[in-house]
XYZ file of N, CA and C in Angstrom:
552
model
N 0.941 -1.315 -0.114
C 0.043 -0.006 0.328
C 0.729 1.105 -0.472
N 0.807 1.873 -1.133
C 1.433 3.045 -0.739
C 1.178 4.386 -0.096
N 1.967 5.216 0.247
C 1.714 5.784 1.603
C 1.476 7.312 1.210
N -0.016 7.734 1.546
C 0.210 9.264 1.039
C 1.047 10.390 1.037
N 1.199 10.325 2.991
C 2.026 11.084 3.789
C 3.610 11.027 3.662
N 3.944 10.541 2.102
C 5.448 10.948 2.176
C 5.597 11.623 0.604
N 4.454 12.680 0.499
C 4.323 13.495 -0.743
C 6.130 14.118 -1.462
N 6.652 14.578 -0.116
C 8.005 14.861 -0.611
C 8.593 13.814 -1.030
N 8.843 13.273 -0.546
C 9.785 12.082 -0.647
C 9.197 11.386 -2.051
N 7.893 11.920 -2.273
C 7.452 10.624 -3.731
C 8.027 11.733 -4.827
N 8.008 13.264 -4.370
C 7.925 13.985 -5.733
C 9.798 14.015 -5.818
N 10.498 13.562 -4.628
C 11.834 14.122 -5.068
C 12.496 12.363 -6.386
N 11.528 11.518 -5.935
C 11.962 10.127 -6.573
C 10.752 9.600 -6.891
N 10.310 9.879 -7.924
C 9.065 9.656 -8.660
C 9.224 7.721 -9.073
N 10.211 7.257 -8.930
C 10.546 6.097 -9.356
C 10.288 5.066 -8.144
N 10.205 5.861 -7.011
C 10.351 4.911 -5.955
C 8.769 4.869 -5.345
N 8.436 3.800 -4.537
C 6.901 3.761 -4.089
C 7.009 3.554 -2.261
N 6.654 4.377 -1.687
C 6.839 3.777 -0.331
C 5.757 3.681 0.558
N 5.810 1.909 0.933
C 5.060 1.711 2.214
C 5.219 1.424 2.806
N 4.285 0.524 3.801
C 4.677 0.361 5.158
C 4.626 -0.722 5.426
N 5.252 -1.187 6.448
C 4.744 -2.846 7.028
C 4.897 -2.545 8.335
N 4.614 -3.129 9.148
C 4.382 -3.279 10.579
C 4.971 -4.325 11.224
N 5.926 -4.904 12.077
C 6.153 -6.143 12.303
C 6.104 -5.733 13.917
N 5.473 -6.836 14.348
C 5.266 -6.432 15.706
C 6.129 -7.440 16.143
N 6.486 -7.567 17.909
C 7.189 -8.875 18.528
C 8.414 -9.034 18.239
N 8.701 -9.999 18.773
C 10.234 -10.112 18.551
C 10.664 -11.566 17.209
N 11.617 -11.835 16.927
C 12.071 -12.335 15.971
C 11.901 -14.075 16.942
N 11.817 -15.463 16.175
C 12.111 -16.182 17.116
C 13.623 -16.519 17.394
N 13.628 -17.594 18.353
C 14.804 -17.982 18.947
C 16.210 -18.078 17.584
N 17.198 -17.368 18.132
C 18.352 -18.077 17.471
C 19.504 -18.684 18.331
N 19.611 -20.183 17.500
C 20.839 -20.578 18.243
C 20.839 -20.835 19.855
N 21.503 -20.064 20.721
C 21.627 -20.265 22.038
C 20.053 -19.926 22.820
N 19.161 -19.543 22.215
C 17.427 -19.450 22.492
C 17.442 -18.069 23.257
N 18.552 -17.607 22.828
C 18.036 -15.571 23.161
C 17.234 -15.222 21.653
N 16.419 -14.218 21.860
C 15.793 -13.481 20.618
C 16.421 -12.188 20.340
N 16.019 -11.523 19.335
C 16.181 -10.499 18.339
C 15.367 -10.001 18.019
N 15.684 -8.402 18.262
C 14.628 -7.362 17.686
C 14.781 -7.655 16.332
N 13.788 -7.113 16.225
C 13.644 -7.124 14.511
C 14.742 -5.998 13.434
N 15.732 -5.790 13.646
C 16.704 -4.951 13.170
C 16.097 -5.450 11.714
N 16.324 -6.492 11.416
C 16.453 -6.889 9.653
C 14.901 -6.765 9.067
N 13.828 -6.391 9.586
C 12.451 -6.154 9.376
C 12.400 -6.175 7.803
N 11.482 -4.946 7.355
C 11.879 -4.584 6.169
C 12.983 -4.418 5.232
N 12.537 -4.744 3.948
C 13.933 -4.490 3.201
C 13.441 -3.791 1.838
N 14.251 -3.515 0.979
C 14.324 -2.388 -0.048
C 14.382 -3.442 -1.539
N 13.545 -3.990 -2.180
C 13.865 -4.624 -3.377
C 13.676 -4.145 -4.542
N 13.986 -4.768 -5.278
C 13.353 -4.026 -6.513
C 12.440 -4.797 -7.697
N 11.711 -4.432 -8.235
C 10.663 -4.848 -9.128
C 11.239 -4.960 -10.233
N 10.500 -5.938 -11.029
C 10.824 -5.579 -12.893
C 10.270 -4.312 -13.364
N 9.483 -3.337 -12.448
C 9.041 -2.024 -13.279
C 9.839 -1.585 -12.892
N 10.517 -1.514 -12.057
C 11.981 -0.554 -11.401
C 11.340 0.203 -10.042
N 10.411 -0.195 -9.911
C 9.830 0.267 -8.530
C 10.230 -0.021 -7.522
N 9.993 0.663 -6.143
C 11.075 0.278 -5.173
C 9.463 -0.539 -4.113
N 9.756 -1.245 -3.307
C 8.724 -1.459 -2.450
C 9.419 -2.120 -1.123
N 8.745 -1.777 0.021
C 9.574 -2.697 1.123
C 8.624 -3.656 1.379
N 9.420 -4.948 1.568
C 8.559 -6.044 2.092
C 9.929 -7.002 3.142
N 9.155 -7.639 3.633
C 9.884 -8.258 4.820
C 10.875 -9.597 4.389
N 12.018 -9.473 4.695
C 13.111 -10.419 4.031
C 12.508 -11.849 4.491
N 11.701 -12.431 4.368
C 11.838 -13.678 4.928
C 12.543 -14.764 4.822
N 13.216 -14.880 3.802
C 14.319 -16.033 3.385
C 15.963 -15.604 4.329
N 15.758 -14.512 4.575
C 17.154 -14.226 5.096
C 16.797 -15.026 6.608
N 15.856 -14.026 7.195
C 15.069 -15.031 8.634
C 15.380 -15.804 9.034
N 14.802 -16.767 8.185
C 14.625 -18.518 7.814
C 16.162 -18.797 8.027
N 17.620 -18.178 7.439
C 18.231 -18.384 7.184
C 19.397 -18.618 8.428
N 18.575 -17.583 9.644
C 19.299 -17.154 10.362
C 19.048 -17.925 11.791
N 17.900 -18.784 11.531
C 17.572 -20.009 12.026
C 18.439 -21.053 12.554
N 19.325 -21.374 11.407
C 20.215 -22.239 11.636
C 21.081 -22.015 13.086
N 21.509 -23.200 13.290
C 22.734 -23.176 14.712
C 23.956 -22.641 13.912
N 24.631 -22.846 12.722
C 25.576 -22.267 12.573
C 25.797 -20.980 12.730
N 24.479 -20.124 13.004
C 24.548 -18.739 12.693
C 24.088 -18.337 14.540
N 25.437 -17.621 15.131
C 25.166 -17.599 16.655
C 25.057 -16.198 16.915
N 25.740 -14.867 15.886
C 25.268 -13.894 16.284
C 25.358 -12.960 14.410
N 24.417 -11.980 14.599
C 24.725 -11.120 13.181
C 24.939 -9.468 13.491
N 24.907 -9.026 12.247
C 25.121 -7.703 12.057
C 23.947 -7.247 11.387
N 23.079 -6.209 12.523
C 22.336 -5.694 11.238
C 22.495 -4.420 10.149
N 22.041 -5.163 9.053
C 22.110 -4.327 8.243
C 21.934 -3.285 7.815
N 22.878 -1.956 7.315
C 22.143 -0.475 7.109
C 21.263 0.191 6.784
N 20.088 0.846 7.090
C 18.886 0.541 6.554
C 19.494 1.971 5.547
N 20.520 2.957 5.684
C 20.903 3.701 4.416
C 21.384 3.354 3.326
N 20.473 2.919 2.573
C 20.627 1.919 1.399
C 21.330 3.181 0.458
N 22.118 3.175 -0.686
C 22.263 3.764 -1.411
C 21.235 5.107 -2.293
N 19.650 4.458 -2.482
C 18.877 4.815 -3.387
C 18.347 6.069 -2.033
N 18.178 5.534 -0.596
C 17.273 6.106 0.188
C 18.191 7.332 0.618
N 19.652 7.646 0.342
C 20.385 8.551 0.615
C 19.947 9.175 -0.772
N 20.258 9.046 -1.550
C 19.908 9.858 -2.694
C 18.711 10.759 -2.324
N 17.667 9.853 -2.702
C 16.216 10.174 -2.130
C 16.312 11.326 -0.824
N 16.991 11.132 -0.044
C 16.700 11.862 1.756
C 17.384 13.113 0.557
N 18.352 12.812 0.469
C 19.090 14.274 -0.324
C 18.372 15.320 -1.175
N 17.550 14.783 -1.994
C 16.478 15.669 -2.816
C 15.648 15.845 -2.240
N 14.618 15.242 -0.930
C 13.492 15.516 -0.375
C 14.201 16.776 0.531
N 15.366 16.762 1.147
C 15.976 17.900 1.922
C 16.042 18.962 1.133
N 16.713 19.115 0.400
C 16.875 20.021 -0.704
C 16.210 20.479 -1.494
N 14.832 19.968 -1.253
C 13.855 20.372 -1.668
C 12.621 21.351 -1.226
N 13.106 21.522 0.165
C 12.373 22.287 1.403
C 13.203 23.160 2.363
N 12.691 24.129 2.204
C 13.522 25.070 3.004
C 13.543 25.014 4.269
N 12.425 24.319 4.724
C 12.075 23.943 6.523
C 11.031 22.435 6.360
N 12.012 21.604 6.794
C 11.401 20.143 7.042
C 11.746 19.228 8.163
N 10.779 18.976 8.868
C 10.690 18.240 9.801
C 10.269 16.843 9.921
N 11.451 15.842 10.038
C 11.172 14.353 10.236
C 10.208 14.402 11.544
N 9.161 13.803 11.656
C 9.076 13.832 13.001
C 7.653 12.444 13.600
N 7.297 12.129 14.735
C 6.512 11.044 14.692
C 5.403 11.368 15.034
N 4.327 10.994 13.918
C 2.915 11.537 13.918
C 2.759 12.514 12.474
N 2.121 13.727 12.904
C 1.844 15.041 11.854
C 2.262 16.135 12.300
N 1.879 17.234 11.567
C 2.160 18.432 12.567
C 0.379 18.431 13.260
N -0.174 18.159 12.629
C -1.831 18.210 13.310
C -2.204 17.259 14.050
N -0.948 16.219 14.231
C -1.193 14.932 14.790
C -0.240 14.397 15.486
N 0.761 15.286 16.130
C 1.947 14.444 16.856
C 1.615 13.421 17.808
N 2.440 12.307 17.854
C 2.672 11.361 18.516
C 3.768 11.504 19.211
N 4.363 12.395 19.873
C 5.260 12.518 20.800
C 5.245 13.745 20.939
N 5.352 13.814 22.264
C 5.735 15.462 22.758
C 6.956 16.246 22.426
N 7.559 15.964 22.160
C 9.212 16.238 21.346
C 8.890 16.861 20.174
N 8.483 16.336 19.446
C 7.888 16.493 17.636
C 6.851 17.276 18.403
N 5.815 17.202 19.287
C 4.670 18.339 19.513
C 5.385 19.458 19.630
N 6.665 19.814 20.601
C 6.972 21.098 20.920
C 7.934 21.941 19.883
N 8.480 20.746 18.611
C 9.090 21.734 17.198
C 7.862 22.200 16.771
N 6.922 21.171 16.296
C 6.234 21.946 15.643
C 5.397 23.226 16.605
N 4.928 23.431 17.399
C 4.794 24.709 18.290
C 5.570 25.418 17.985
N 6.817 25.051 17.961
C 7.822 26.569 18.142
C 8.027 27.104 16.593
N 7.864 26.092 15.533
C 7.769 26.857 14.377
C 6.520 27.110 13.633
N 5.412 26.621 14.372
C 3.681 27.610 13.913
C 3.801 28.922 14.922
N 4.529 28.796 15.844
C 4.406 30.185 16.922
C 5.317 31.317 15.682
N 6.236 30.722 14.854
C 7.234 31.934 14.112
C 6.690 32.005 12.921
N 5.288 31.158 12.713
C 4.581 31.301 11.132
C 5.433 31.381 9.967
N 6.119 29.843 10.322
C 6.916 29.200 9.489
C 6.135 28.397 8.615
N 6.201 28.690 7.489
C 5.682 27.314 6.096
C 7.148 25.966 6.576
N 6.203 25.210 6.617
C 7.112 23.827 6.560
C 6.644 22.499 6.191
N 7.428 21.790 5.807
C 6.577 20.283 5.739
C 7.473 19.255 7.025
N 6.221 18.289 6.756
C 6.689 17.289 7.893
C 6.293 15.871 6.990
N 7.304 15.027 7.664
C 7.090 13.536 7.330
C 6.853 12.890 8.035
N 6.006 11.809 8.367
C 5.969 10.958 9.640
C 7.080 9.497 9.715
N 7.851 9.560 10.558
C 8.919 8.769 10.775
C 8.276 7.427 10.552
N 7.143 7.168 11.760
C 6.525 6.194 12.535
C 5.841 5.051 11.140
N 5.802 5.923 10.354
C 4.592 4.691 9.167
C 5.687 3.985 8.097
N 7.208 4.120 8.432
C 8.010 3.485 7.509
C 9.596 3.457 8.618
N 9.563 1.844 8.860
C 10.765 1.943 9.834
C 11.818 1.855 8.687
N 12.318 1.998 7.615
C 13.501 1.717 7.044
C 14.024 3.115 6.581
N 12.810 4.045 6.213
C 12.775 5.417 6.618
C 13.391 5.657 7.866
N 12.699 5.457 8.990
C 13.358 5.642 10.375
C 14.655 5.142 10.524
N 14.792 4.501 10.501
C 16.343 3.759 10.401
C 17.404 4.809 9.786
N 17.085 5.060 8.150
C 18.045 5.103 7.607
C 18.460 6.628 7.831
N 17.246 7.256 8.228
C 17.264 8.948 8.993
C 18.221 9.086 9.963
N 18.271 8.250 10.672
C 19.347 7.806 12.166
C 21.259 8.251 11.520
N 21.207 7.099 10.603
C 22.550 7.082 9.868
C 22.462 8.746 9.116
N 21.859 8.796 8.320
C 21.977 10.003 7.535
C 22.267 11.021 8.140
N 21.590 11.407 9.222
C 21.983 12.720 10.025
C 22.896 12.835 10.971
N 22.914 11.130 11.651
C 24.452 11.227 12.623
C 23.562 11.370 13.869
N 21.937 11.187 14.163
C 21.727 11.628 14.890
C 20.283 10.699 15.362
N 20.498 10.078 16.693
C 20.053 9.015 16.755
C 18.094 9.361 17.301
N 17.683 10.305 17.348
C 16.390 10.130 17.617
C 15.494 11.387 16.896
N 14.611 11.605 16.854
C 13.340 12.450 16.592
C 12.513 13.566 17.681
N 11.980 14.341 16.742
C 12.203 14.737 15.989
C 13.572 15.486 14.974
N 13.864 15.846 13.929
C 15.476 15.893 13.493
C 14.562 17.220 12.089
N 14.756 18.419 12.829
C 14.594 19.731 11.882
C 15.759 20.122 10.860
N 15.123 20.069 9.813
C 16.609 20.627 8.519
C 16.314 21.745 8.109
N 16.580 22.636 7.998
C 16.645 23.994 7.667
C 17.727 24.623 6.535
N 17.419 24.620 5.411
C 18.253 25.020 4.016
C 18.536 23.831 3.373
N 18.258 22.602 3.709
C 19.511 21.849 3.361
C 20.192 21.375 4.318
N 20.063 21.464 5.676
C 21.094 21.378 6.078
C 20.569 20.616 7.675
N 21.119 19.726 7.945
C 20.407 19.106 9.696
C 20.821 20.187 10.685
N 19.651 20.630 11.393
C 19.749 21.473 12.802
C 19.919 20.806 13.932
N 18.952 19.972 14.069
C 18.798 19.620 15.546
C 17.772 18.635 16.045
N 17.669 18.455 17.146
C 16.362 17.709 17.116
C 15.769 18.583 18.273
N 14.352 18.528 19.333
C 14.057 19.140 20.210
C 14.637 19.999 20.970
N 15.708 19.402 21.698
C 16.302 20.391 22.674
C 17.120 21.405 21.892
N 17.640 21.287 20.935
C 18.538 22.103 20.220
C 17.576 23.603 19.430
N 16.141 22.674 18.778
C 15.475 23.258 18.495
C 14.996 24.695 19.165
N 15.012 24.000 20.432
C 14.120 24.922 21.676
C 15.278 26.131 22.227
N 16.024 25.536 22.470
C 17.483 26.497 22.848
C 17.847 27.658 21.778
N 17.417 27.240 20.586
C 17.682 28.065 19.442
C 16.808 29.196 19.367
N 15.466 28.805 20.227
C 13.921 28.940 20.064
C 14.600 30.200 21.149
N 14.704 30.099 22.078
C 14.582 31.019 23.232
C 16.320 32.061 23.420
N 17.176 31.313 22.569
C 18.262 32.509 22.031
C 18.232 33.674 21.347
N 16.830 33.254 20.163
C 16.345 33.825 18.907
C 17.598 33.476 17.625
N 18.454 32.472 17.730
C 19.261 32.216 16.973
C 18.330 31.403 15.955
N 17.355 30.766 16.009
C 16.353 29.956 15.354
C 15.667 30.944 14.307
N 15.349 31.934 15.252
C 14.709 32.900 14.265
C 15.644 33.378 13.163
N 16.175 33.714 13.475
C 17.659 34.486 12.515
C 17.705 33.765 11.229
N 18.051 32.552 11.782
C 18.458 31.338 10.716
C 17.597 30.983 9.679
N 15.919 31.291 10.442
C 14.803 30.687 9.705
C 14.833 31.890 8.864
N 14.530 32.676 9.007
C 14.564 34.493 7.818
C 15.615 34.359 7.279
N 17.029 33.747 7.181
C 18.089 33.847 6.491
C 17.836 32.871 5.550
N 17.400 31.388 5.779
C 17.042 30.422 4.679
C 15.527 31.026 3.844
N 14.715 31.668 4.859
C 13.853 31.580 3.489
C 13.505 33.045 2.646
N 14.384 33.561 2.919
C 15.173 35.216 2.099
C 15.496 34.484 1.097
N 16.274 33.449 1.144
C 17.307 32.845 -0.027
C 16.492 32.239 -1.048
């Protein structure tokens, strides 16, 4: 199912279809009886028509169940395709907020705080809900080298999360930066 909330991503990469899959619980026990978190959940795979979809890589997960696999490393979520798409999306927006939820319905207090700050400054901004796509959420953490959300991008550059945005707002630095970005 294609996600409507990814319109900035779709505009930047029309050949990519953004879908979501929810995987709940934990993966089956591997080797010593321990469970592993679902870091390998969705994967990006190519289709014949060059559209990209997300799907669960069950063959890989089945291979991990054998006794010869005692440990493994999580694969990087930031594929070259996702990096290119994120580069385009971030560059296409003056102010972009990757957040949990939407501007109308934030799903965490930190995201809500940044939305309130931006709204109080009457700044036009786009939002992308990272809760709808695990690959996007994990890839963004690598892309920005920032482990949490929300993530604010101003004029194509990563600015920071909630605390940095709130501090910059209180000091007046955020207003100055936004004025420069919106005038350029």
